Structures are given as structure tokens and as C-alpha cells.
XYZ file of N, CA and C in Angstrom:
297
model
N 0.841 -1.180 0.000
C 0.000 0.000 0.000
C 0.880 1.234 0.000
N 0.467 2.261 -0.953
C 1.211 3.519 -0.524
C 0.246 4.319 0.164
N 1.270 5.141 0.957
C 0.032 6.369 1.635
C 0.190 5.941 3.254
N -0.422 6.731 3.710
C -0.681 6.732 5.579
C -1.670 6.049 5.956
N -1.324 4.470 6.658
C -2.658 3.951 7.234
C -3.434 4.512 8.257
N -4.993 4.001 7.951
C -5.677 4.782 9.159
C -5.046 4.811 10.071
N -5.949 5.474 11.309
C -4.995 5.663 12.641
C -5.095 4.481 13.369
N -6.626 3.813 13.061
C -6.703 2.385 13.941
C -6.290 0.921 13.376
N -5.074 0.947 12.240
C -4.141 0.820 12.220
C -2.622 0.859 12.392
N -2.172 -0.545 13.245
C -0.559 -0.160 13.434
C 0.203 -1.474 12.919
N 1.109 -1.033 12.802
C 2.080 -1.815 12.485
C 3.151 -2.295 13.393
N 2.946 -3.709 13.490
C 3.561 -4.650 14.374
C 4.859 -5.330 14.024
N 5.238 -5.591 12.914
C 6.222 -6.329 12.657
C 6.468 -6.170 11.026
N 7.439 -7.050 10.075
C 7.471 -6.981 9.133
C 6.332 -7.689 8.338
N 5.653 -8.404 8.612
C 4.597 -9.274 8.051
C 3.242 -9.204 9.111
N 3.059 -8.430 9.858
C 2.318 -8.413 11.065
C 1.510 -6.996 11.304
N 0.373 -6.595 11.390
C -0.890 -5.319 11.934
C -1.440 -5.743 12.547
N -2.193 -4.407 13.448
C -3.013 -4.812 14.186
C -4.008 -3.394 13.922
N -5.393 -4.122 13.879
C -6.552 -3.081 13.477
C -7.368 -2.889 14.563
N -7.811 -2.003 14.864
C -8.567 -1.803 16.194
C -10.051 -1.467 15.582
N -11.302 -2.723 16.402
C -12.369 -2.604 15.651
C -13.215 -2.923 16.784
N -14.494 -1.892 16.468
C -15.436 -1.877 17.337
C -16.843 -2.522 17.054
N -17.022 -3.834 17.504
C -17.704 -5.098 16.893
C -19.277 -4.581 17.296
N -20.422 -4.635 16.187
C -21.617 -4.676 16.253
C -22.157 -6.382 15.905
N -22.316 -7.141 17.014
C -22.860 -8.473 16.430
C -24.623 -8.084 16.663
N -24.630 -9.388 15.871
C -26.379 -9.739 15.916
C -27.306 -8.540 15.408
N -26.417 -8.113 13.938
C -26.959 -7.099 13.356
C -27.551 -8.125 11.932
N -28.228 -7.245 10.734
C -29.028 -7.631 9.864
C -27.851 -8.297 8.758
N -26.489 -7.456 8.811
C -25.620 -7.409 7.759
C -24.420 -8.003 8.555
N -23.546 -8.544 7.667
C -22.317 -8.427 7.936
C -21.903 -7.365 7.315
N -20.656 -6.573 7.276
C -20.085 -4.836 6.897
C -18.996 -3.946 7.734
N -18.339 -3.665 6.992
C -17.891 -2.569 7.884
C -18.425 -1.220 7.777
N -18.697 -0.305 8.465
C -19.368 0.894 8.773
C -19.011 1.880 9.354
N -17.450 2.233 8.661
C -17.126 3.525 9.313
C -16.019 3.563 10.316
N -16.187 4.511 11.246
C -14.828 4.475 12.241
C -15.862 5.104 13.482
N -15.554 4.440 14.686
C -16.637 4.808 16.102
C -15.664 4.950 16.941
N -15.319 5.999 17.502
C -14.157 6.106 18.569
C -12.505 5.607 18.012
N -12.591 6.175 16.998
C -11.059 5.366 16.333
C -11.362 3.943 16.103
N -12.109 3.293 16.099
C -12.057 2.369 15.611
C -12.836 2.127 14.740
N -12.477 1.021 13.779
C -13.472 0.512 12.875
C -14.431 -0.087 12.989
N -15.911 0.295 12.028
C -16.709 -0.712 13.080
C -17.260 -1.467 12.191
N -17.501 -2.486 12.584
C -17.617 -3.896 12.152
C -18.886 -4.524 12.724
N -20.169 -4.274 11.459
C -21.020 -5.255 12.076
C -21.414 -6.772 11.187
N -21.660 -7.462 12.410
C -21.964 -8.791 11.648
C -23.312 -9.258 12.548
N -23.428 -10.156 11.352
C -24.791 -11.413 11.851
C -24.954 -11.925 13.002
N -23.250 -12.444 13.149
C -23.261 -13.713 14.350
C -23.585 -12.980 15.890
N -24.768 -13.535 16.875
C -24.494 -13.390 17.875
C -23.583 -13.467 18.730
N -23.129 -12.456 20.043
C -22.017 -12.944 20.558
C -21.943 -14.132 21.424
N -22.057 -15.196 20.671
C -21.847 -16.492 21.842
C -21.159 -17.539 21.222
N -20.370 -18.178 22.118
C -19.321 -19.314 21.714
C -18.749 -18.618 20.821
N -18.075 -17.676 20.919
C -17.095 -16.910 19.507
C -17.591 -16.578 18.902
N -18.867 -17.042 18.238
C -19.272 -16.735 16.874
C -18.644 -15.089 16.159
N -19.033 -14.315 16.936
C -19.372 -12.727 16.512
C -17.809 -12.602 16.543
N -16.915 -12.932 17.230
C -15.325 -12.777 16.781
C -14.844 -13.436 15.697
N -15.308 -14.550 15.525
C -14.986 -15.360 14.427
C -15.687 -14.867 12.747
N -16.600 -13.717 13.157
C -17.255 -13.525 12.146
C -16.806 -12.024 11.507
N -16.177 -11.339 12.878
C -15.613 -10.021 12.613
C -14.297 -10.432 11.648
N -13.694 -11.521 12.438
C -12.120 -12.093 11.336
C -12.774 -12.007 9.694
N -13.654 -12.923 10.083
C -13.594 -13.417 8.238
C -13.984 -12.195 7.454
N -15.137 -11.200 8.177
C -15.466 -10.244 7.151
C -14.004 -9.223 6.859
N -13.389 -8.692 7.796
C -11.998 -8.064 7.672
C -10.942 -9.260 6.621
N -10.544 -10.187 6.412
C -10.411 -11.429 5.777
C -11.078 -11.181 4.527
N -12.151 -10.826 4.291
C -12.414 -11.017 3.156
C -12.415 -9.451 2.192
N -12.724 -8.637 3.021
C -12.408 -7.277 2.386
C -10.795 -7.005 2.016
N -10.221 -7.575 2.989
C -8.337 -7.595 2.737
C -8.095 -7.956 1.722
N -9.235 -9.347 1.269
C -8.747 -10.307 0.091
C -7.516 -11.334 0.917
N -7.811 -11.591 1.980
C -7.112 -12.798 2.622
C -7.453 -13.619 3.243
N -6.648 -14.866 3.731
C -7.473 -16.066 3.813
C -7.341 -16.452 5.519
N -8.879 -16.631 5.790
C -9.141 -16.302 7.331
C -8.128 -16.731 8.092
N -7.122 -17.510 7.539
C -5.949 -18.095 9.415
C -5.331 -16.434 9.342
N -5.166 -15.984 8.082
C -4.465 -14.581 8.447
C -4.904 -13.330 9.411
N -6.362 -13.477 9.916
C -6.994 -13.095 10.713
C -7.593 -13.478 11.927
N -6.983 -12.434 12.901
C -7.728 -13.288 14.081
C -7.691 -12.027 15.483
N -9.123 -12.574 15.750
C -9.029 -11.386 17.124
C -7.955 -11.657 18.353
N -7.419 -10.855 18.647
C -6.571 -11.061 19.792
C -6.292 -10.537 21.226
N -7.604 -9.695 20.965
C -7.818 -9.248 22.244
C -9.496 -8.453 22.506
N -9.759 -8.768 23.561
C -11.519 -8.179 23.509
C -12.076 -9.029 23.026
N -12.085 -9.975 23.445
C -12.656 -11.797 23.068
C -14.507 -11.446 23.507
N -14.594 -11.064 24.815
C -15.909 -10.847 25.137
C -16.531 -9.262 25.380
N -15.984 -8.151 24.305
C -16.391 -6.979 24.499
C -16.308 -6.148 22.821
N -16.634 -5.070 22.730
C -17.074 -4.418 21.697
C -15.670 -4.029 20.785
N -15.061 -3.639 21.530
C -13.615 -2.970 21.497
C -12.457 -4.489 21.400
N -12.072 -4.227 19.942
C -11.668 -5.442 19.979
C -10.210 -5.037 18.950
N -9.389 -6.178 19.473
C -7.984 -5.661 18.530
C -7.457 -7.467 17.641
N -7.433 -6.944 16.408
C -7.583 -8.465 15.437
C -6.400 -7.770 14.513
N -5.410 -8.963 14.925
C -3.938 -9.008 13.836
C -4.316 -9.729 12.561
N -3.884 -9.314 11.634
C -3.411 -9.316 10.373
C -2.438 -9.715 10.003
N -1.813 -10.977 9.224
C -0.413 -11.591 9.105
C -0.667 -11.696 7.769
N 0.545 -11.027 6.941
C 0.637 -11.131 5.536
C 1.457 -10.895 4.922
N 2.346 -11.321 4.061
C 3.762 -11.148 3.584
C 4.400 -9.733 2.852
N 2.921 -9.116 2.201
C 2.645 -7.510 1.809
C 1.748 -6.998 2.356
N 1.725 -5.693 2.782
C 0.778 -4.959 3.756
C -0.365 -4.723 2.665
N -1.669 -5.213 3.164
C -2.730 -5.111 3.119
C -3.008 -3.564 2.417
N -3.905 -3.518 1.237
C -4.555 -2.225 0.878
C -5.436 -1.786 1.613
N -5.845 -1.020 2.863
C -6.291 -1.035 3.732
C -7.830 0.080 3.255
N -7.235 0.698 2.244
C -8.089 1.701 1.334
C -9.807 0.931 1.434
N -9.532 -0.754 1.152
C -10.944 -1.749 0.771
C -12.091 -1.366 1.937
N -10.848 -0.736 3.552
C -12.063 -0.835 4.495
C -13.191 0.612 4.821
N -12.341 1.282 4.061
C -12.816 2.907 3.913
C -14.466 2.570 3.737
């Protein structure tokens, strides 16, 4: 990517981000929708129970990246809104897709 990533984007390592996203489960859509307190917000289908709604925030971020879900995964804020999900990928992500 060229250019300045959002702000609720950082960069962790050479192959490694971390996106800071503020999870709406047990909505109509899966989507991302903007930025809510610096973060991105992310609503999906899945209710929050047994993972689902984390597991569902990965894949939609996963699939807007154009990458394949092990490359995504929440890693912190397992049971809350405010949630931080790394990104592992050998070229940094066009991050432009989540605008």
C-alpha cells in the first residue's frame, strides 16, 4: 500500500498489523461501517456467543483484505465491543478496501 494507514491501524512487525475494531454483532448485515471512537466498526450477523461474533468479525476483515481467514484473528476483547484483530501477511494489506 502507498500512503498513511488509518490511525486504527498499526504496524507490528514486518509481516504483522493490528486493526482496532469496534464489533456490532447480531446485526441484519455483515459490513464494515465507518470508524466509532477510532475504531473501525464492524457489524456482523453472528451473535455474541461461543465466539461466533469474533470469528465472524475475522472473516469479514479477511475477506475485504482479500485474505485467507488463518491470516486473521481477534486477539484481544474476546468478550467486548472494542476489539484488537492481527493481520499476518507477507505484503501490507490495501487497507483503502475498508474505507
Amino acid at each position: 500500500m502507498t500512503g498513511v494507514a488509518p490511525a486504527f491501524i498499526s504496524r507490528q512487525g514486518p509481516e504483522r498489523w493490528t486493526v482496532l475494531v469496534w464489533a456490532k454483532p447480531g446485526g441484519s448485515v455483515d459490513a464494515v461501517d465507518g470508524v466509532l471512537d477510532g475504531r473501525l466498526m464492524v457489524k456482523v450477523r453472528a451473535k455474541a456467543v461461543d465466539n461466533k461474533a469474533n470469528r465472524a468479525v475475522a472473516a469479514v476483515l479477511a475477506e475485504r483484505l482479500g485474505l485467507r481467514a488463518r491470516q486473521v484473528e481477534v486477539v484481544s476483547g474476546l468478550t467486548g465491543r472494542r476489539k484488537t484483530v492481527a493481520v499476518t501477511a507477507p505484503e501490507e494489506p490495501d487497507w483503502g478496501v475498508l474505507a
